Amino acid sequence: MKWWVSMPKIELHAHLNGSIRDSTLLELARVLGEKGVIVFSDVEHVIMKICFYSDDRSLGEVFKLFDLIHILTTDHKTLTRITKEVVEDFASENVVYLELRTTPKKNDSIGMSKHSYMEAVVEGLRAVTTVDIDFDSHKFNTQDSLNSIAMNDACDRTKRKRIHVRLLLSIDRRETTEAAIETVKLALEMRDLGVVGIDLSGNPVVGEWKTFLPALKFAQKQGLYITLHCGEVPNCQEVQLMLDFLPQRIGHAIFFEEEEWRQLKTSKIPVEICLTSNIKTESISSIDIHHFVDLYNAKHPLVLCTDDAGVFSTSLSNEYKLASTAFGLGKREMFELARNGIEFIFAGDEVKQDLVETFDSAAKKLN
Ligand code: 6MZ
């Protein structure tokens, strides 16, 4: 097995509906086509493009794609299924800690509230059987009693993968202040079920910072962790306001001016770097000019992430391989980069300690 697959990794920026398996997306489209909800031939080519040609698409096109994906996935049963699959996929490539983010959605026509949306997601965490999962209490759910396949696997402890999962609730930039506050209240209610923070995401050309600020301030006051999509498009004023807000982490950090780079470096706010996403959305024209290099050389806190592994046909292992090749970093440097991620997770000290042990034990096998 290649080292970028076998080494333990930490994923801190993964959108649930962007991380769906290609095969699942196609299957869902076929079923909805048969039911007459969609015209399969209309969406097939779009999905096939995501699945098999993995070509570049502008950020605007990506958000149109999400609207299509949401039509296919936003029902309780499907949410449970995709959550289970996404966790199992990350665990299978040795992601040992996953912060999975998703936007709670309301759809009266199918009796879905933001709360029931999230219950379906948590149900997906409970349904994970092929790996041992901890998502709320630092106790691993080994699923021993759930089915015979799991029991057979569990007999060989060395083969079982383990993953800690925590949830972030995303506020979509299309939402109103009230809707954003509703999401924060839901996050507070679901703290015992592994919800640790709030993300601000969605199409960066939509919405204004002042709309989300009351909800984000409320979340901050209540002790929820916050990560913001920041500088995904040029918008100096917003980047400034976001950095002044002092979130625990930011995602992307692409369109920064000199003054903002300076402020970021002084603040030491960790950056979630999504290489493939930035290249495929044409936000960055070529990997050799990616800001990873400057931040890495400045020893700024960084973590490599996938963003939307399904939509961008990538995996966290692939992001490590890509960074290693593009920036000339060796196995040990990449291992240290992955290990440094422990510091930036939103879960508590017990989980951090467990991850330190996992990385220490993996370090002994590194040659
Ligand atoms: C900003 C993004 C994103 O929440 O339905 N999302 N927001 N920038 C990006 N970079 C490409 N990728 C994904 O997952 C899909 C949602 O995540 C956000 C968008 O709001 C998208 O609709 P969930 O699980």
Coordinates of C-alpha atoms and ligand atoms in Angstrom, one line a residue:
M1 CA 0.0 0.0 0.0
K2 CA 1.3 3.5 -0.9
W3 CA 2.4 5.6 2.1
W4 CA -0.1 8.4 1.4
V5 CA -2.9 5.8 1.8
S6 CA -1.5 3.8 4.7
M7 CA -0.5 6.8 6.9
P8 CA -3.1 8.1 9.4
K9 CA -4.8 11.3 8.3
I10 CA -7.1 14.0 9.6
E11 CA -9.9 15.4 7.5
L12 CA -11.3 18.8 8.7
H13 CA -13.0 20.1 5.6
A14 CA -15.4 17.7 4.0
H15 CA -19.0 18.6 2.9
L16 CA -21.3 15.6 3.2
N17 CA -23.2 16.1 -0.1
G18 CA -20.0 16.8 -1.9
S19 CA -18.4 13.6 -0.7
I20 CA -20.9 11.1 -2.1
R21 CA -19.7 8.0 -4.0
D22 CA -20.2 8.3 -7.8
S23 CA -22.0 4.9 -7.9
T24 CA -24.5 6.1 -5.2
L25 CA -25.2 9.3 -7.1
L26 CA -25.9 7.4 -10.3
E27 CA -28.1 4.8 -8.5
L28 CA -30.1 7.6 -6.8
A29 CA -30.7 9.3 -10.2
R30 CA -31.8 6.1 -11.8
V31 CA -34.3 5.4 -9.0
L32 CA -35.7 8.9 -9.2
G33 CA -35.9 8.7 -12.9
E34 CA -37.9 5.5 -12.7
K35 CA -40.3 7.2 -10.2
G36 CA -40.7 10.0 -12.7
V37 CA -39.3 12.6 -10.2
I38 CA -36.5 13.6 -12.6
V39 CA -35.8 12.8 -16.3
F40 CA -32.8 10.5 -15.9
S41 CA -31.3 11.3 -19.4
D42 CA -31.3 15.0 -18.5
V43 CA -29.1 14.5 -15.4
E44 CA -27.2 11.4 -16.5
H45 CA -24.6 13.3 -18.5
V46 CA -24.0 15.8 -15.7
I47 CA -23.4 13.0 -13.2
M48 CA -21.3 11.0 -15.7
K49 CA -19.2 14.2 -16.1
I50 CA -18.7 14.3 -12.3
C51 CA -18.0 10.6 -12.1
F52 CA -15.8 9.7 -15.0
Y53 CA -14.4 12.8 -16.8
S54 CA -13.7 14.8 -13.7
D55 CA -13.1 17.9 -15.8
D56 CA -12.6 21.4 -14.4
R57 CA -15.7 23.5 -13.8
S58 CA -16.1 27.0 -12.6
L59 CA -17.2 27.7 -9.0
G60 CA -20.6 28.9 -10.3
E61 CA -21.1 25.6 -12.2
V62 CA -20.2 23.7 -9.0
F63 CA -23.0 25.3 -7.1
K64 CA -25.5 24.4 -9.8
L65 CA -24.3 20.9 -9.5
F66 CA -25.0 21.0 -5.7
D67 CA -28.5 22.0 -6.4
L68 CA -28.9 18.9 -8.6
I69 CA -27.2 16.6 -6.0
H70 CA -29.5 18.0 -3.3
I71 CA -32.6 16.9 -5.4
L72 CA -31.2 13.4 -5.4
T73 CA -30.1 13.1 -1.8
T74 CA -32.4 15.2 0.4
D75 CA -34.6 12.6 2.0
H76 CA -34.1 11.0 5.4
K77 CA -33.3 7.5 4.2
T78 CA -30.8 8.7 1.6
L79 CA -29.1 11.0 4.1
T80 CA -28.6 8.1 6.5
R81 CA -27.1 6.0 3.6
I82 CA -24.7 8.6 2.3
T83 CA -23.5 9.6 5.8
K84 CA -22.6 5.9 6.5
E85 CA -20.9 5.5 3.1
V86 CA -18.9 8.7 3.4
V87 CA -17.6 7.8 6.8
E88 CA -16.7 4.3 5.7
D89 CA -14.9 5.6 2.6
F90 CA -12.8 8.0 4.6
A91 CA -12.0 5.3 7.2
S92 CA -11.0 2.9 4.5
E93 CA -8.1 5.3 3.4
N94 CA -7.0 5.6 7.1
V95 CA -8.6 8.9 8.0
V96 CA -8.6 8.5 11.8
Y97 CA -10.5 11.7 12.5
L98 CA -13.2 13.3 10.3
E99 CA -15.0 16.5 10.8
L100 CA -18.0 16.2 8.5
R101 CA -20.0 19.3 7.7
T102 CA -23.4 19.5 6.3
T103 CA -26.2 22.2 5.8
P104 CA -29.4 21.2 7.7
K105 CA -32.2 21.5 5.2
K106 CA -36.0 22.0 5.6
N107 CA -38.4 20.5 3.1
D108 CA -42.1 20.6 4.2
S109 CA -43.3 18.6 1.2
I110 CA -41.5 15.5 2.6
G111 CA -41.9 16.4 6.3
M112 CA -38.2 17.3 6.7
S113 CA -37.1 19.9 9.3
K114 CA -33.6 20.9 10.0
H115 CA -33.8 18.8 13.1
S116 CA -35.0 15.6 11.3
Y117 CA -32.3 16.2 8.6
M118 CA -29.7 16.0 11.3
E119 CA -31.3 13.1 13.0
A120 CA -31.0 11.2 9.7
V121 CA -27.3 12.1 9.5
V122 CA -26.7 10.9 13.0
E123 CA -28.6 7.7 12.2
G124 CA -26.0 7.3 9.4
L125 CA -23.2 7.5 11.9
R126 CA -25.0 4.8 14.0
A127 CA -25.3 2.6 11.0
V128 CA -21.6 2.4 10.3
T129 CA -20.6 -1.2 10.5
T130 CA -17.4 -1.8 8.6
V131 CA -15.3 0.3 10.9
D132 CA -15.3 1.2 14.6
I133 CA -16.6 4.7 15.1
D134 CA -16.7 7.2 17.9
F135 CA -18.9 10.2 17.2
D136 CA -20.1 11.4 20.5
S137 CA -18.4 10.2 23.6
H138 CA -14.9 9.0 22.8
K139 CA -16.2 5.5 23.2
F140 CA -15.9 3.4 20.1
N141 CA -19.0 1.8 18.8
T142 CA -17.7 -1.6 17.7
Q143 CA -21.1 -2.6 16.3
D144 CA -20.3 -6.2 17.6
S145 CA -23.9 -6.9 18.2
L146 CA -25.3 -5.4 15.1
N147 CA -24.7 -8.0 12.4
S148 CA -22.8 -11.1 11.7
I149 CA -20.5 -9.5 9.2
A150 CA -19.4 -6.9 11.7
M151 CA -18.9 -9.7 14.3
N152 CA -16.7 -11.6 11.9
D153 CA -14.6 -8.6 11.2
A154 CA -14.4 -7.7 14.8
C155 CA -12.8 -11.1 15.5
D156 CA -9.7 -9.8 13.8
R157 CA -9.1 -6.5 15.7
T158 CA -6.0 -5.7 13.7
K159 CA -8.1 -5.4 10.5
R160 CA -10.7 -3.1 12.0
K161 CA -10.2 0.5 11.2
R162 CA -11.2 3.1 13.8
I163 CA -12.4 6.6 13.1
H164 CA -13.5 9.5 15.3
V165 CA -16.2 11.6 13.6
R166 CA -17.5 15.0 14.7
L167 CA -20.1 17.1 12.9
L168 CA -20.2 20.8 11.9
L169 CA -23.4 22.4 10.9
S170 CA -23.1 24.6 7.8
I171 CA -24.9 27.9 7.3
D172 CA -25.5 28.4 3.6
R173 CA -24.8 31.9 2.3
R174 CA -28.3 31.9 0.8
E175 CA -29.9 31.8 4.2
T176 CA -31.5 34.6 6.2
T177 CA -30.3 35.7 9.7
E178 CA -33.2 33.8 11.3
A179 CA -32.4 30.6 9.4
A180 CA -28.8 30.9 10.4
I181 CA -29.7 31.3 14.0
E182 CA -32.0 28.3 13.8
T183 CA -29.0 26.2 12.6
V184 CA -26.9 27.5 15.5
K185 CA -29.6 26.6 18.0
L186 CA -29.8 23.1 16.5
A187 CA -26.1 22.7 16.8
L188 CA -26.4 23.6 20.5
E189 CA -29.2 21.0 21.0
M190 CA -27.1 18.3 19.3
R191 CA -23.9 18.8 21.1
D192 CA -24.3 15.4 22.8
L193 CA -24.5 13.8 19.4
G194 CA -21.1 14.9 18.2
V195 CA -21.9 18.4 16.9
V196 CA -18.9 20.6 17.7
G197 CA -19.2 23.7 15.5
I198 CA -20.5 25.9 12.8
D199 CA -19.3 26.4 9.2
L200 CA -20.2 29.3 6.9
S201 CA -20.3 28.1 3.3
G202 CA -22.2 28.2 0.0
N203 CA -21.7 30.2 -3.1
P204 CA -19.3 33.0 -2.1
V205 CA -20.8 35.6 -4.5
V206 CA -24.2 35.3 -2.7
G207 CA -25.1 36.9 0.7
E208 CA -23.4 39.4 3.0
W209 CA -21.3 39.0 6.1
K210 CA -23.7 41.2 8.1
T211 CA -26.5 38.7 7.5
F212 CA -24.6 35.8 9.2
L213 CA -22.8 37.8 11.9
P214 CA -25.6 37.6 14.5
A215 CA -25.7 33.8 14.3
L216 CA -22.0 33.4 14.3
K217 CA -21.6 35.8 17.3
F218 CA -24.3 33.8 19.1
A219 CA -22.5 30.5 18.3
Q220 CA -19.2 31.9 19.4
K221 CA -20.7 33.1 22.7
Q222 CA -22.1 29.7 23.3
G223 CA -18.7 28.1 22.9
L224 CA -19.3 26.4 19.5
Y225 CA -16.2 26.3 17.3
I226 CA -16.3 28.2 14.0
T227 CA -14.8 27.8 10.6
L228 CA -15.5 30.2 7.7
H229 CA -15.1 29.8 3.9
C230 CA -12.9 32.8 3.5
G231 CA -11.5 34.5 0.4
E232 CA -12.8 32.0 -2.1
V233 CA -13.5 34.9 -4.4
P234 CA -12.0 38.4 -4.3
N235 CA -13.8 40.4 -1.6
C236 CA -11.2 42.3 0.5
Q237 CA -13.7 43.8 2.8
E238 CA -15.3 40.5 3.8
V239 CA -12.0 38.8 4.2
Q240 CA -11.0 41.6 6.6
L241 CA -14.2 41.3 8.6
M242 CA -13.8 37.5 8.8
L243 CA -10.3 37.7 10.1
D244 CA -11.3 40.3 12.6
F245 CA -14.0 37.9 13.9
L246 CA -11.2 35.4 14.9
P247 CA -12.7 32.1 13.8
Q248 CA -11.0 28.9 15.0
R249 CA -10.2 28.0 11.4
I250 CA -10.8 29.2 7.9
G251 CA -11.2 27.3 4.6
H252 CA -9.5 28.1 1.3
A253 CA -7.9 31.6 1.9
I254 CA -7.3 32.1 -1.8
F255 CA -8.0 35.8 -2.7
F256 CA -6.0 37.6 0.0
E257 CA -4.1 40.9 -0.5
E258 CA -0.8 41.5 1.1
E259 CA -2.3 43.1 4.2
E260 CA -4.6 40.1 4.7
W261 CA -1.8 37.6 4.4
R262 CA 0.0 39.6 7.1
Q263 CA -3.0 39.6 9.4
L264 CA -3.6 35.9 8.8
K265 CA 0.0 35.0 9.7
T266 CA -0.1 37.1 12.8
S267 CA -3.4 35.7 13.9
K268 CA -2.2 32.1 13.4
I269 CA -5.7 31.0 12.3
P270 CA -5.3 27.5 10.8
V271 CA -6.1 27.2 7.2
E272 CA -7.9 24.2 5.6
I273 CA -6.2 23.7 2.2
C274 CA -8.2 22.1 -0.6
L275 CA -5.8 21.7 -3.5
T276 CA -7.8 19.8 -6.0
S277 CA -10.9 21.8 -5.4
N278 CA -9.1 25.1 -5.9
I279 CA -7.5 23.9 -9.2
K280 CA -10.7 22.2 -10.5
T281 CA -12.8 25.3 -9.8
E282 CA -10.2 27.4 -11.5
S283 CA -9.8 29.5 -8.4
I284 CA -6.1 28.9 -8.8
S285 CA -4.6 28.6 -12.3
S286 CA -1.8 26.2 -11.5
I287 CA -0.7 24.2 -8.5
D288 CA 2.8 25.6 -8.5
I289 CA 1.5 29.0 -7.6
H290 CA -0.8 27.7 -4.8
H291 CA -0.5 29.6 -1.5
F292 CA 0.2 26.3 0.3
V293 CA 3.9 26.9 -0.4
D294 CA 4.1 30.3 1.2
L295 CA 2.1 29.3 4.2
Y296 CA 4.0 26.1 4.7
N297 CA 7.4 27.9 4.4
A298 CA 6.1 30.5 7.0
K299 CA 5.2 27.5 9.3
H300 CA 1.6 28.7 9.3
P301 CA -0.9 26.2 10.7
L302 CA -2.2 24.2 7.8
V303 CA -4.3 21.1 7.1
L304 CA -4.8 19.3 3.8
C305 CA -8.5 18.5 3.1
T306 CA -10.7 17.2 0.3
D307 CA -13.6 19.7 0.3
D308 CA -15.9 17.6 -1.9
A309 CA -14.2 14.2 -2.6
G310 CA -17.1 13.1 -4.8
V311 CA -17.6 16.2 -6.9
F312 CA -13.9 16.7 -7.5
S313 CA -13.0 13.0 -7.8
T314 CA -10.4 13.0 -5.1
S315 CA -9.6 11.5 -1.8
L316 CA -7.5 12.7 1.2
S317 CA -4.8 10.2 0.2
N318 CA -4.8 11.8 -3.2
E319 CA -4.4 15.3 -1.7
Y320 CA -1.3 14.1 0.3
K321 CA 0.2 12.5 -2.8
L322 CA -0.5 15.7 -4.8
A323 CA 1.1 18.0 -2.3
S324 CA 4.1 15.7 -1.9
T325 CA 4.7 15.6 -5.7
A326 CA 3.9 19.2 -6.4
F327 CA 5.8 20.8 -3.6
G328 CA 8.7 18.2 -3.3
L329 CA 7.8 17.1 0.3
G330 CA 8.8 13.7 1.5
K331 CA 7.0 11.1 3.4
R332 CA 8.2 12.3 6.8
E333 CA 7.3 15.9 6.1
M334 CA 3.8 14.8 4.9
F335 CA 3.4 12.7 8.1
E336 CA 4.3 15.7 10.2
L337 CA 1.8 17.8 8.3
A338 CA -0.9 15.3 9.0
R339 CA 0.0 15.0 12.7
N340 CA 0.0 18.7 13.1
G341 CA -3.7 18.6 12.3
I342 CA -4.4 17.2 15.8
E343 CA -3.9 20.7 17.2
F344 CA -6.7 22.2 15.0
I345 CA -9.5 19.7 15.6
F346 CA -12.7 20.8 17.3
A347 CA -13.1 17.6 19.5
G348 CA -11.9 17.5 23.1
D349 CA -8.6 16.5 24.8
E350 CA -9.4 12.8 25.1
V351 CA -9.8 12.5 21.3
K352 CA -6.6 14.6 20.8
Q353 CA -4.7 12.2 23.1
D354 CA -6.0 9.2 21.3
L355 CA -4.9 10.7 18.0
V356 CA -1.4 11.4 19.4
E357 CA -1.1 7.8 20.3
T358 CA -2.3 6.7 16.9
F359 CA 0.3 8.9 15.2
D360 CA 3.0 7.9 17.6
S361 CA 2.4 4.2 16.9
A362 CA 2.3 4.9 13.1
A363 CA 5.6 6.9 13.4
K364 CA 7.4 3.8 14.6
K365 CA 6.5 2.0 11.4
L366 CA 7.5 4.9 9.2
N367 CA 10.8 4.1 7.4
Ligands
6MZ1 C1 -18.4 26.9 -0.6 C2 -19.2 24.8 -0.6 C3 -18.1 24.3 -1.4 O1 -23.9 21.0 3.1 O2 -25.4 19.9 1.4 N1 -20.0 23.7 -0.4 N2 -19.3 26.0 -0.2 N3 -17.3 26.5 -1.3 C4 -17.1 25.3 -1.8 N4 -16.1 25.0 -2.6 C5 -16.2 24.3 -3.8 N5 -18.3 23.0 -1.6 C6 -19.4 22.6 -1.0 O3 -22.9 19.9 1.1 C7 -22.9 20.6 -0.1 C8 -22.9 22.1 0.2 O4 -21.6 22.5 0.8 C9 -21.3 23.8 0.4 C10 -22.4 24.3 -0.5 O5 -23.3 25.1 0.3 C11 -23.0 23.0 -1.0 O6 -24.4 23.2 -1.3 P1 -24.1 19.8 2.2 O7 -23.9 18.5 2.8

